[in-house]
Short mmCIF file of C-alpha atoms in Angstrom, two decimals:
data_model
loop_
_atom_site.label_atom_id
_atom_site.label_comp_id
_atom_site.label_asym_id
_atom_site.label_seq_id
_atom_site.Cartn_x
_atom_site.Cartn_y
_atom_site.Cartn_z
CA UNK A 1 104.05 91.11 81.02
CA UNK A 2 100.50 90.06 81.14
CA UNK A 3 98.77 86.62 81.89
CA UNK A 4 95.61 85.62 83.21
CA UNK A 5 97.54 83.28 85.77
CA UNK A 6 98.99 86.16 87.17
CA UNK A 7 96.10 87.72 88.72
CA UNK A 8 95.76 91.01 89.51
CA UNK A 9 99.41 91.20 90.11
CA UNK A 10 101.31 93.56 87.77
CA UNK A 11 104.63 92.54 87.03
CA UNK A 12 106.54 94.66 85.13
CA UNK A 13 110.25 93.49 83.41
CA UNK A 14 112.49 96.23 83.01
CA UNK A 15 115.61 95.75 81.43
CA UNK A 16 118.42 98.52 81.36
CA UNK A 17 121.89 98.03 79.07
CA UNK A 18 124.94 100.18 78.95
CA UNK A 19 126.94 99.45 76.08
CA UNK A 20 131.09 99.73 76.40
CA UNK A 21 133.98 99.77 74.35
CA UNK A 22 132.31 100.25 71.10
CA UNK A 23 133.51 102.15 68.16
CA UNK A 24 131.59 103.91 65.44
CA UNK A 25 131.94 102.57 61.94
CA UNK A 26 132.44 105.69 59.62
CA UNK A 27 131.72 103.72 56.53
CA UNK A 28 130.27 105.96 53.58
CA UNK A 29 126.83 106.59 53.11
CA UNK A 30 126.89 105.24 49.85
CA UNK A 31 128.05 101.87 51.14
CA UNK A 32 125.49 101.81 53.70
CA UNK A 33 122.77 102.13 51.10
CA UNK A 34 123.73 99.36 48.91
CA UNK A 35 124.07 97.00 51.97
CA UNK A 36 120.56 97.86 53.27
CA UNK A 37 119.12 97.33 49.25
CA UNK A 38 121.12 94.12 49.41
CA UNK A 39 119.14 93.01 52.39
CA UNK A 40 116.05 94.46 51.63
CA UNK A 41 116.19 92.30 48.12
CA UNK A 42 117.45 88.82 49.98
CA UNK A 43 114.56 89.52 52.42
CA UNK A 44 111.28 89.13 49.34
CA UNK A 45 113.26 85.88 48.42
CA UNK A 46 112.99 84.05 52.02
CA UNK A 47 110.95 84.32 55.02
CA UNK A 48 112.22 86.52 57.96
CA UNK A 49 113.23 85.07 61.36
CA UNK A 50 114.41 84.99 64.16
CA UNK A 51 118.11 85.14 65.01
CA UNK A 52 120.20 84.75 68.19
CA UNK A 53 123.37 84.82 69.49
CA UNK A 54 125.97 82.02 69.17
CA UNK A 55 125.88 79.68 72.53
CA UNK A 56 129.17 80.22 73.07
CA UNK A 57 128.59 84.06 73.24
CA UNK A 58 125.57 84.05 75.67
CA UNK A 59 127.95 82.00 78.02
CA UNK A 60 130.42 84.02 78.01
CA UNK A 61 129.30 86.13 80.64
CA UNK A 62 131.52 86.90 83.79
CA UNK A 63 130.14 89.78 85.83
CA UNK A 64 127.65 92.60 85.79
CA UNK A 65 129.51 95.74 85.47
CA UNK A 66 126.58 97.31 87.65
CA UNK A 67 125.30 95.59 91.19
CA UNK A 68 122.58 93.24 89.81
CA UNK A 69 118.98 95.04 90.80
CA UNK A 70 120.76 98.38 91.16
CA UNK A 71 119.63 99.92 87.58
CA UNK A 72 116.10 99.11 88.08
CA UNK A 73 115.70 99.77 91.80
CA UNK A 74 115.49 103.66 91.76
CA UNK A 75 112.77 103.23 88.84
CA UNK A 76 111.06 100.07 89.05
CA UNK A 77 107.51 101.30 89.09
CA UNK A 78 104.41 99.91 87.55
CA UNK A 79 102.99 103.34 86.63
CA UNK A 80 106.00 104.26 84.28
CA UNK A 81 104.82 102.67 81.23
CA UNK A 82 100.62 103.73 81.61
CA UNK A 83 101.31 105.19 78.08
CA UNK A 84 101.78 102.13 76.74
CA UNK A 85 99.69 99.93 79.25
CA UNK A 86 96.75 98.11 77.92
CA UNK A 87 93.79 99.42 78.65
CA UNK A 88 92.69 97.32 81.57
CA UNK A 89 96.12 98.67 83.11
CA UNK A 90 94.84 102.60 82.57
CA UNK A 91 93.85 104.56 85.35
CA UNK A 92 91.69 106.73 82.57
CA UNK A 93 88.83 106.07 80.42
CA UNK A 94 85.43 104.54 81.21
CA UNK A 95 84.70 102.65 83.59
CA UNK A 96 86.01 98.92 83.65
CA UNK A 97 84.46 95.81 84.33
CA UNK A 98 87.78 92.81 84.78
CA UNK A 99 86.70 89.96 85.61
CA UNK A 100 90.21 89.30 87.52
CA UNK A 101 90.91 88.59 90.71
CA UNK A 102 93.76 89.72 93.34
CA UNK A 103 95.60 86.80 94.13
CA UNK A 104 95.21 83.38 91.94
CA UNK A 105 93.89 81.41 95.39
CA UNK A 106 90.86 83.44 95.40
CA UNK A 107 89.27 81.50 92.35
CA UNK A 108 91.16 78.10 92.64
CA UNK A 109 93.13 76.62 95.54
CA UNK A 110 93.23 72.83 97.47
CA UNK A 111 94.12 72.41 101.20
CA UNK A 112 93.39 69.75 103.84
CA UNK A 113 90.35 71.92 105.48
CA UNK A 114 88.36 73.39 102.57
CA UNK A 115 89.62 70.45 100.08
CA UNK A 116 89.22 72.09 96.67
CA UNK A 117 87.96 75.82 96.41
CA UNK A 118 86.58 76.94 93.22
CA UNK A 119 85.50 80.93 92.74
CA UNK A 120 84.79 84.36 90.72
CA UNK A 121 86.44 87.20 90.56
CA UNK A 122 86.23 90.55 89.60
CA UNK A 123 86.70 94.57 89.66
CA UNK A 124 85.05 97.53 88.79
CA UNK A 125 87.30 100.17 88.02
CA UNK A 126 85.51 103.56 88.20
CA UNK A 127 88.63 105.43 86.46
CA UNK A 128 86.92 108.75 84.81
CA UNK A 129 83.76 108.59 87.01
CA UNK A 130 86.13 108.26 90.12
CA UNK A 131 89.57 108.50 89.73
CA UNK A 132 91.59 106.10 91.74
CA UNK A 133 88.76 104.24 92.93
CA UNK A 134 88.27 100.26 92.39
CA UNK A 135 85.34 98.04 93.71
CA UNK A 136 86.30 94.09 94.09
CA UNK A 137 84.33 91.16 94.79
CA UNK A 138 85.15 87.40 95.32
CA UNK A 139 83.47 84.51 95.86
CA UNK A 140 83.53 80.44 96.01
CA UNK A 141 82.91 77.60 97.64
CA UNK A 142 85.29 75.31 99.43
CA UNK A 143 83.64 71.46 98.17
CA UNK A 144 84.64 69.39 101.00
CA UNK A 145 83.80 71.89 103.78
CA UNK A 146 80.62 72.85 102.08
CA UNK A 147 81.14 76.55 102.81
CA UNK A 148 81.00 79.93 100.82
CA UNK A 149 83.95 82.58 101.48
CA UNK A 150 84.42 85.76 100.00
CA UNK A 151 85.27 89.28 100.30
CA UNK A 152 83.90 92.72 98.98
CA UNK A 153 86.30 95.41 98.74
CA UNK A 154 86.83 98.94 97.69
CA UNK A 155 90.34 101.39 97.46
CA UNK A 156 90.91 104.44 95.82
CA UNK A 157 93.92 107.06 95.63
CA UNK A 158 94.13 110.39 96.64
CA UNK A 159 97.93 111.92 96.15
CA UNK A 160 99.87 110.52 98.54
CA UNK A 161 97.19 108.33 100.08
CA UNK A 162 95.49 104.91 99.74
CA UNK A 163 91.98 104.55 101.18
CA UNK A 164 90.95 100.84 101.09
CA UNK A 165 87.93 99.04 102.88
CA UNK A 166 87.34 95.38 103.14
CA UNK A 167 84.57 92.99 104.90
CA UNK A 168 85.38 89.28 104.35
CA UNK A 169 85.16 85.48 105.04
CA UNK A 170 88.63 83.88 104.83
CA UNK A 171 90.69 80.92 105.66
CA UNK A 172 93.38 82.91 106.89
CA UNK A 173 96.59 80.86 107.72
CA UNK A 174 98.20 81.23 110.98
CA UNK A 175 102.29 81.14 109.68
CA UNK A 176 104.94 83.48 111.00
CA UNK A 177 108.12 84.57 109.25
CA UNK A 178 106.72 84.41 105.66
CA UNK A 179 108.58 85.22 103.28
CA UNK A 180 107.09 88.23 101.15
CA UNK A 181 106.25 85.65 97.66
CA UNK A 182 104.51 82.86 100.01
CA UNK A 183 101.66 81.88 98.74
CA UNK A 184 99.27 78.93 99.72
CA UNK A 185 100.95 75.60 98.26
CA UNK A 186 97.71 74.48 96.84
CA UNK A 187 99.50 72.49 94.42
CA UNK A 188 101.78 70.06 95.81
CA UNK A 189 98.52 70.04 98.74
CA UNK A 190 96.64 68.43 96.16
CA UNK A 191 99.68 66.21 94.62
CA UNK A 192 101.28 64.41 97.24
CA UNK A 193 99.48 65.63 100.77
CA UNK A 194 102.39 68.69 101.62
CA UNK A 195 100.47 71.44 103.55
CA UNK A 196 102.70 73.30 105.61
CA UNK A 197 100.01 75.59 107.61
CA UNK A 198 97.85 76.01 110.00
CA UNK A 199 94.13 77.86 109.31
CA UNK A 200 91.54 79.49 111.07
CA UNK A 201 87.99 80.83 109.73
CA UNK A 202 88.39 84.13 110.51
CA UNK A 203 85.19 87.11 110.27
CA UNK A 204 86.75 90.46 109.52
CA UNK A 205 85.28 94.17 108.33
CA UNK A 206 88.47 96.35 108.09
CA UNK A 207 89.46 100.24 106.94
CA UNK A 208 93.22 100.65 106.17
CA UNK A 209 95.19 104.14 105.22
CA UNK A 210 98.53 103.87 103.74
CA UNK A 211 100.77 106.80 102.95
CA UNK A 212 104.65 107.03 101.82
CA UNK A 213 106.20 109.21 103.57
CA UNK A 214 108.07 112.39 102.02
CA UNK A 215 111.60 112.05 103.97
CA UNK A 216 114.73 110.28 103.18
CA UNK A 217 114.02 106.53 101.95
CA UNK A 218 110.43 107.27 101.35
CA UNK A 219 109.54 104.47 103.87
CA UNK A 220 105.07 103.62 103.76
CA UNK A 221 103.42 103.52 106.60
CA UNK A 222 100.37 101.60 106.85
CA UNK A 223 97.00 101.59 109.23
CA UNK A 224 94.07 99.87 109.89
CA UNK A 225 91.55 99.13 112.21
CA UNK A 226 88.32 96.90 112.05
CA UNK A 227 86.78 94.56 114.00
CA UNK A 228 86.70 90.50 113.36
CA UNK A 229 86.35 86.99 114.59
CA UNK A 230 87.94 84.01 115.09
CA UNK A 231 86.75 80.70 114.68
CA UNK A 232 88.43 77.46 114.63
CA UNK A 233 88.90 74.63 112.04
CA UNK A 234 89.98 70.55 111.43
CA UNK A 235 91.21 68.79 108.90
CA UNK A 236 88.48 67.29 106.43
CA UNK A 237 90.86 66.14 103.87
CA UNK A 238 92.89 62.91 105.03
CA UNK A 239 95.77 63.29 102.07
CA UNK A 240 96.24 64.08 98.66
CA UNK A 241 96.47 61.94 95.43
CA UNK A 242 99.87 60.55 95.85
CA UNK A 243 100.24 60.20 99.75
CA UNK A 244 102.32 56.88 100.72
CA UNK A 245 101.93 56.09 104.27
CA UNK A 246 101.98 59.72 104.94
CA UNK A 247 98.59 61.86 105.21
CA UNK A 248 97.98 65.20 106.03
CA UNK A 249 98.74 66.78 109.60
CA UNK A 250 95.89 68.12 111.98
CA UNK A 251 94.88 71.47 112.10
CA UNK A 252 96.08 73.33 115.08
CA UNK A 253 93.85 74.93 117.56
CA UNK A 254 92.65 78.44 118.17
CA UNK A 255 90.72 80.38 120.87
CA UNK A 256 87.29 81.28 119.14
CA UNK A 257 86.16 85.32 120.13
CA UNK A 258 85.11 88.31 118.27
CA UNK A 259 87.58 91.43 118.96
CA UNK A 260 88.26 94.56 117.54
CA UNK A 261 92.02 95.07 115.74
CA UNK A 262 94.02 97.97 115.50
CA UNK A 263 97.03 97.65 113.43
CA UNK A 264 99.87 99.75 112.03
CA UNK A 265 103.62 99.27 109.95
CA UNK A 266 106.45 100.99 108.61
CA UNK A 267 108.79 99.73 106.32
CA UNK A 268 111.86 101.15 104.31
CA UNK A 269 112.52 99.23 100.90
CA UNK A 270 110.01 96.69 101.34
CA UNK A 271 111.41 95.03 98.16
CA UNK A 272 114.93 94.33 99.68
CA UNK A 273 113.59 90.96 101.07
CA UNK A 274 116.06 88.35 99.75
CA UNK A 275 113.17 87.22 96.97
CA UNK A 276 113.69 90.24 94.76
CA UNK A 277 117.32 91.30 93.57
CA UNK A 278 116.97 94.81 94.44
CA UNK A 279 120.26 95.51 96.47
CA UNK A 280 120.25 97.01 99.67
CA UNK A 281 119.02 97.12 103.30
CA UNK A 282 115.07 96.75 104.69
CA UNK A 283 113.53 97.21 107.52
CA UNK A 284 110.15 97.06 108.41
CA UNK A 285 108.40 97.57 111.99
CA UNK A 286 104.45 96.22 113.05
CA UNK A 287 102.50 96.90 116.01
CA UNK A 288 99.20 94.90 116.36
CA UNK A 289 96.84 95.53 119.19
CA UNK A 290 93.37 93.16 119.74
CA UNK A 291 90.53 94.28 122.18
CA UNK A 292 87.65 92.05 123.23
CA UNK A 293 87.06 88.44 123.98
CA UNK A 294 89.86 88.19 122.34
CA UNK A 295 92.89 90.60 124.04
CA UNK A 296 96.75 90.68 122.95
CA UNK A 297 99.59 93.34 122.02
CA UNK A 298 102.32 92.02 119.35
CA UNK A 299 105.21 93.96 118.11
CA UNK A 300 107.19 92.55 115.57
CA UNK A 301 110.49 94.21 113.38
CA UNK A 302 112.39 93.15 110.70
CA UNK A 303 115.92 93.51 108.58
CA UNK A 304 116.96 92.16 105.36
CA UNK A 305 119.53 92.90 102.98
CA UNK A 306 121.10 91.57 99.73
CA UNK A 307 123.74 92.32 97.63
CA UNK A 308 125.82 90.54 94.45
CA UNK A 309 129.80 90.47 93.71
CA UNK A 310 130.56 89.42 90.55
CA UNK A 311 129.08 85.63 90.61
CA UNK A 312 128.61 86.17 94.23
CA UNK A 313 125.28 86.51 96.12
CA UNK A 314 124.59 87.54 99.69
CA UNK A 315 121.42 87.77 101.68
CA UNK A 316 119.97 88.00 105.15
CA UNK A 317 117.75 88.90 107.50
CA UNK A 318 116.78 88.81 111.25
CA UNK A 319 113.34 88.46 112.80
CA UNK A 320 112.22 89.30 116.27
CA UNK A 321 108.71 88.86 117.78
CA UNK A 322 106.79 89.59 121.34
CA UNK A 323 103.55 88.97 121.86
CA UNK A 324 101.94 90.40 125.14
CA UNK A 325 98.68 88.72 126.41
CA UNK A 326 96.84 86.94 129.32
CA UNK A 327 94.86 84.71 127.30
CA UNK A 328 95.68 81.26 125.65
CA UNK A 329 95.75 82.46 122.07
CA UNK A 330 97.19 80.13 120.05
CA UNK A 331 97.20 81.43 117.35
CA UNK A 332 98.90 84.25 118.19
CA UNK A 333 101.93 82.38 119.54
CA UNK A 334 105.13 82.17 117.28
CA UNK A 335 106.16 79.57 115.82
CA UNK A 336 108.60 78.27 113.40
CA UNK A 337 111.35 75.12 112.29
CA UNK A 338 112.14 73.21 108.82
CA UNK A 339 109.42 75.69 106.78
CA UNK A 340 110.18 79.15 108.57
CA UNK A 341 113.61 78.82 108.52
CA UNK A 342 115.31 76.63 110.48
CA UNK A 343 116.16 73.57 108.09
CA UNK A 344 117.12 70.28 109.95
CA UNK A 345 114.39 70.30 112.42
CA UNK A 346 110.91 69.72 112.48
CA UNK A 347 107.97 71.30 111.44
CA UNK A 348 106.96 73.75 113.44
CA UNK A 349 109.09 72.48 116.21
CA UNK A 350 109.67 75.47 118.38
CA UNK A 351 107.33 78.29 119.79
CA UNK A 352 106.62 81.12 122.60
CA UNK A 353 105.79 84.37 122.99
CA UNK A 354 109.35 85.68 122.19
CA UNK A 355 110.97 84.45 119.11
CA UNK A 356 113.78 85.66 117.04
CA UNK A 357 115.07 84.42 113.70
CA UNK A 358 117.96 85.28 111.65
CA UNK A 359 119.25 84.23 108.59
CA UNK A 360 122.64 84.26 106.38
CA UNK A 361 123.16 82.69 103.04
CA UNK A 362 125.54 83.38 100.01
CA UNK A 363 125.27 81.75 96.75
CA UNK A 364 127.65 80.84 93.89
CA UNK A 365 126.93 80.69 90.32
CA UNK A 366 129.08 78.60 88.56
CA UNK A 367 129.97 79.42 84.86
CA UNK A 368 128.38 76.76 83.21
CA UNK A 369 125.07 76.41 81.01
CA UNK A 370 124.46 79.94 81.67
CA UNK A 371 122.54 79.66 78.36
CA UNK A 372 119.15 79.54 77.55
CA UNK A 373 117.90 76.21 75.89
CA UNK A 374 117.24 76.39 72.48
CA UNK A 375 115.50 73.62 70.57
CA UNK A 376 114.92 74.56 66.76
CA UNK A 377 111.71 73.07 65.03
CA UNK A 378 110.08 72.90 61.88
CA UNK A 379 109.89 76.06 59.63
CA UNK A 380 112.03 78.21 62.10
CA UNK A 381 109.65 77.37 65.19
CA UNK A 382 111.77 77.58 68.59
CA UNK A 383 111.47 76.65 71.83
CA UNK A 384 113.42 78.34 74.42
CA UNK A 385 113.92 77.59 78.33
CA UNK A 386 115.89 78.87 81.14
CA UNK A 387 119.80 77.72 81.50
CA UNK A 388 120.07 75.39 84.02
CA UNK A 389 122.23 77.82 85.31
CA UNK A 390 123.71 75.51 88.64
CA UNK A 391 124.82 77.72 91.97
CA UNK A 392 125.98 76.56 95.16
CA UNK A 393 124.12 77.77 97.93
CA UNK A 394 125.34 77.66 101.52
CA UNK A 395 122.97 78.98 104.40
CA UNK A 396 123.55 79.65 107.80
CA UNK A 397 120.28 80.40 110.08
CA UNK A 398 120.03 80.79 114.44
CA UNK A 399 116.59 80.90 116.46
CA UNK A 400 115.39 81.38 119.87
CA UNK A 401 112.39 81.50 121.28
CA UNK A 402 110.79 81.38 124.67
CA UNK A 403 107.92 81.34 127.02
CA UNK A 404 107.52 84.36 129.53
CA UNK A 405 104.40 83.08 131.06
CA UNK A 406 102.84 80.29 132.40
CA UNK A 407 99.95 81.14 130.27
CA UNK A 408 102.37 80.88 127.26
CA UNK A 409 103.50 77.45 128.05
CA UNK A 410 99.20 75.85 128.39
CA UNK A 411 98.93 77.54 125.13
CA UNK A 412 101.74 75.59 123.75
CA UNK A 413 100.79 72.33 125.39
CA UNK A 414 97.44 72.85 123.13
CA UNK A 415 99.55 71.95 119.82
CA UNK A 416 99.97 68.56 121.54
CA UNK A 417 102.83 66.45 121.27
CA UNK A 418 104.87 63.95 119.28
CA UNK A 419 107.55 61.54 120.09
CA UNK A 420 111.35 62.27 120.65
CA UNK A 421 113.33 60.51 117.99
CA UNK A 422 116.28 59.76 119.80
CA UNK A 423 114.35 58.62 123.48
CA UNK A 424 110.69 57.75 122.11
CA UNK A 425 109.70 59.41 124.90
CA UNK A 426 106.47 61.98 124.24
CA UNK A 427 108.02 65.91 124.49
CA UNK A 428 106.02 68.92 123.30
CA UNK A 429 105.33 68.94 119.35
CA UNK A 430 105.86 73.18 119.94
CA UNK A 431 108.33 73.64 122.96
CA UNK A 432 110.65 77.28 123.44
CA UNK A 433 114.35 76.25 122.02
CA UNK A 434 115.88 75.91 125.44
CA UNK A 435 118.58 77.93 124.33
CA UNK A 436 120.06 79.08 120.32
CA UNK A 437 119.14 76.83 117.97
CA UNK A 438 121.67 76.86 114.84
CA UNK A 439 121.66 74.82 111.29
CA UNK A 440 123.25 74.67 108.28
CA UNK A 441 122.26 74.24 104.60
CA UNK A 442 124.25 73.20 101.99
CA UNK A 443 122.44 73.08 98.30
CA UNK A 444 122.31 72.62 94.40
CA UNK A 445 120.29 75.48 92.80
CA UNK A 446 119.07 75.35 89.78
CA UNK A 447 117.59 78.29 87.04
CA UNK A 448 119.25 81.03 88.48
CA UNK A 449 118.24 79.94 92.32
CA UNK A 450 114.77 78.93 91.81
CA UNK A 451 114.84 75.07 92.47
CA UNK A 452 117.24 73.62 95.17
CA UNK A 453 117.75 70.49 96.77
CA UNK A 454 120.16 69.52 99.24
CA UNK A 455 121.21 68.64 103.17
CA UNK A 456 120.60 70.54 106.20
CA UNK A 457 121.13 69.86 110.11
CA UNK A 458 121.74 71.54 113.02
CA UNK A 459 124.88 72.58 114.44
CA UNK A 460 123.94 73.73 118.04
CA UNK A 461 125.49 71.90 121.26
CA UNK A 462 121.49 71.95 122.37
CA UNK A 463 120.34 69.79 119.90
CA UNK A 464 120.72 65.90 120.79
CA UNK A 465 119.72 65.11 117.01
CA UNK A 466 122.40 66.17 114.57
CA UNK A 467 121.65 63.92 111.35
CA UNK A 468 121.78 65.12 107.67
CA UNK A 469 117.93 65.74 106.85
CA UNK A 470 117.38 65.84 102.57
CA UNK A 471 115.24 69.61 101.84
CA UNK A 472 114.17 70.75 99.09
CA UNK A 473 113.17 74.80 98.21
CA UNK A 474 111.66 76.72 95.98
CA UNK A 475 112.20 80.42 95.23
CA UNK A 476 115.62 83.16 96.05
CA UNK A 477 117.70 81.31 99.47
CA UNK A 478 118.99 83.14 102.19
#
């Protein structure tokens, strides 16, 4: 599947049918014949087109004789189908100028600090002249800031390795426990004032070396090490085009320094992540260590798994985070509420230098208008959408986080604070939860999980505040 919106991303749809209780028809060959000449002669009098399958057929669907995902996931790779790729998809030829970027925010994206950002893209791929190897380039400026960011890059393949190299200028967001599809929400930014991070202009020249490893589960392991600085930002934009009363929130601080970064991962089925419907169980493990002005140690491990039953889905996955350092980093600290997965409270509401976050969900699809939309035009023309598809979707998610330092707890008191709704009395607007903090979701999904909206609160005895809050969601619920 190809499309200019998508980037540089590759995606690649892969659909695998078994076909049961079927019977040959043994009809004679002569038979055959005259019904394919029969065809053949109705076909000169009218135009072809299209045909599909009754509605009442493509509903009729009650369970996937295979675990959905499970066909696909021992093969889904982008390199199968080079013999049949395009040619800006080949690794071989001459070289190739694409005037394509990475990620779609690297040419166009909104925000309350750079206001709009408009950019070029593009990649020289050396193919014949150097196999494996690509040179990238970005750059744009952000209008309202009146700044120019960018980054020059360069990877190439050898075997089993990846060799990449990258000096930028980014506005690098500060979130924790993103999801592995979270992207910058430049849209509804710009539509009605909803930016749910925090940024930080960030210097950084980096060389990374990834590998997957020959042994059971073929688990990557990733490296890097570079040096880079950190420079703080405000908000420039006060709110979007449809705002209300509401406008956007103010950037949170960070502790300016230059420092060098070593980093390294390993992860086993980084596609199990609850977004994808590869079945299974993931786990991934990060160490990150900073040396300079700027001085910290964070570790950071992760589990997920998902798996269908018949109309049935179940997902989860369990966080935990420890940061080690002397220094008031902010924007190292951990944070997380309504956006990182804890529905029901605030944004944002609860911090430290310990955290852990797990998640539960399971989701129901109900077996009705399970069929794609259909609307028939003029001269055959048709116009087909995704069934509505409506699931039930029930989540269950527990945090905890805490402060081990005194250090930890000014760094905290630098987010600032905002006012208790139940005492109007001022508290911390990032505090650590004072114990397990637990909520439930409960909500309508729509096209096969992708929209939801529904209620969420928390269920803890900690929590003073247990009222129904409205959410909304976008994208595969845990």
């Amino acid at each position: 599947a190809r499309s200019p919106l998508a980037a540089n991303v590759r995606p690649i749809v892969r659909v695998v049918s078994h076909y049961h209780d079927y019977a040959i028809d043994a009809a004679p060959i002569a038979t055959i014949a005259a019904v394919r000449a029969a065809a053949s002669d109705a076909a000169v009098d009218r135009p072809a087109h299209l045909t599909f399958a009754p509605r009442d057929t493509l509903s009729s669907f009650s369970a996937w004789r295979l675990e959905i995902g499970s066909a696909t996931g021992s093969v889904a790779k982008a390199t199968d189908f080079d013999d049949v790729a395009p040619d800006s998809w080949r690794p071989s030829g001459a070289p190739r100028l694409d005037w394509r970027a990475e990620r779609v925010s690297d040419v166009v994206r909104y925000n309350r600090v750079e206001g709009a950002f408009i950019g070029v893209a593009g990649a020289l791929h050396l193919r014949d002249v150097a196999p494996g190897t690509t040179i990238g380039a970005n750059v744009g400026v952000a209008w309202a800031e009146e700044t120019v960011r960018g980054a020059l890059w360069a990877r190439t393949k050898r075997a089993a390795w990846t060799y990449d190299a990258r000096f930028e200028r980014a506005l690098a967001n500060t979130n924790d426990f993103r999801p592995l599809l979270d992207f910058e929400q430049s849209l509804s930014a710009m539509l009605v004032s909803a930016d749910d991070y925090d940024y930080v202009d960030r210097h950084a020249f980096s060389l990374g070396f990834t590998r997957q490893l020959p042994i059971v589960g073929k688990p990557t392991w990733h490296a890097e090490i570079g040096q880079a600085s950190d420079r703080a930002e405000f908000t420039r934009i006060p709110a979007g085009i449809v705002h209300g009363d509401s406008t956007f929130r103010v950037n949170r601080p960070v502790m300016a320094g230059r420092y060098t970064r070593l980093a390294s991962s390993l992860q086993l089925h980084p596609n199990v992540s609850g977004d994808f419907l590869e079945p299974g169980i993931g786990a991934g493990l990060w160490y990150e260590h900073g040396a300079g002005q700027l001085q910290w140690d964070r570790v950071e491990s992760r589990v997920t798994a998902r798996h269908t039953r018949g109309a049935f889905s179940y997902a989860g996955r369990i966080d935990a985070v420890a940061l080690f350092t002397r220094q008031l980093l902010p924007q190292q600290l951990v944070e997380f509420g309504e956006n990182e997965g804890l529905p029901g409270y605030a944004y944002k509401e609860f911090g430290g230098d310990r955290a852990v976050l797990a998640h539960a969900g399971m989701l129901y699809q109900f077996p009705w208008l399970r069929a794609p939309l259909r609307f028939v035009g003029p001269r055959h023309a048709n116009v087909l959408l995704p069934g509505i598809a409506p699931a039930l979707a029930v989540g269950v998610q527990t945090g905890w986080a805490g402060a081990s330092s005194p250090t930890t707890r000014a760094a905290l008191a630098l987010f600032g604070t905002r006012t208790d709704t139940l005492t109007g009395l001022p508290m911390l607007a990032t505090r650590p939860t004072g114990g397990a903090r637990s909520t439930v979701n409960i909500s309508l999904r729509l096209f096969g999980g992708t929209l939801g909206l529904g209620v969420a609160r928390p269920i803890d005895r900690v929590s003073r505040d247990q009222r129904w809050r409205f959410v909304f969601g976008v994208g595969q619920p845990f």
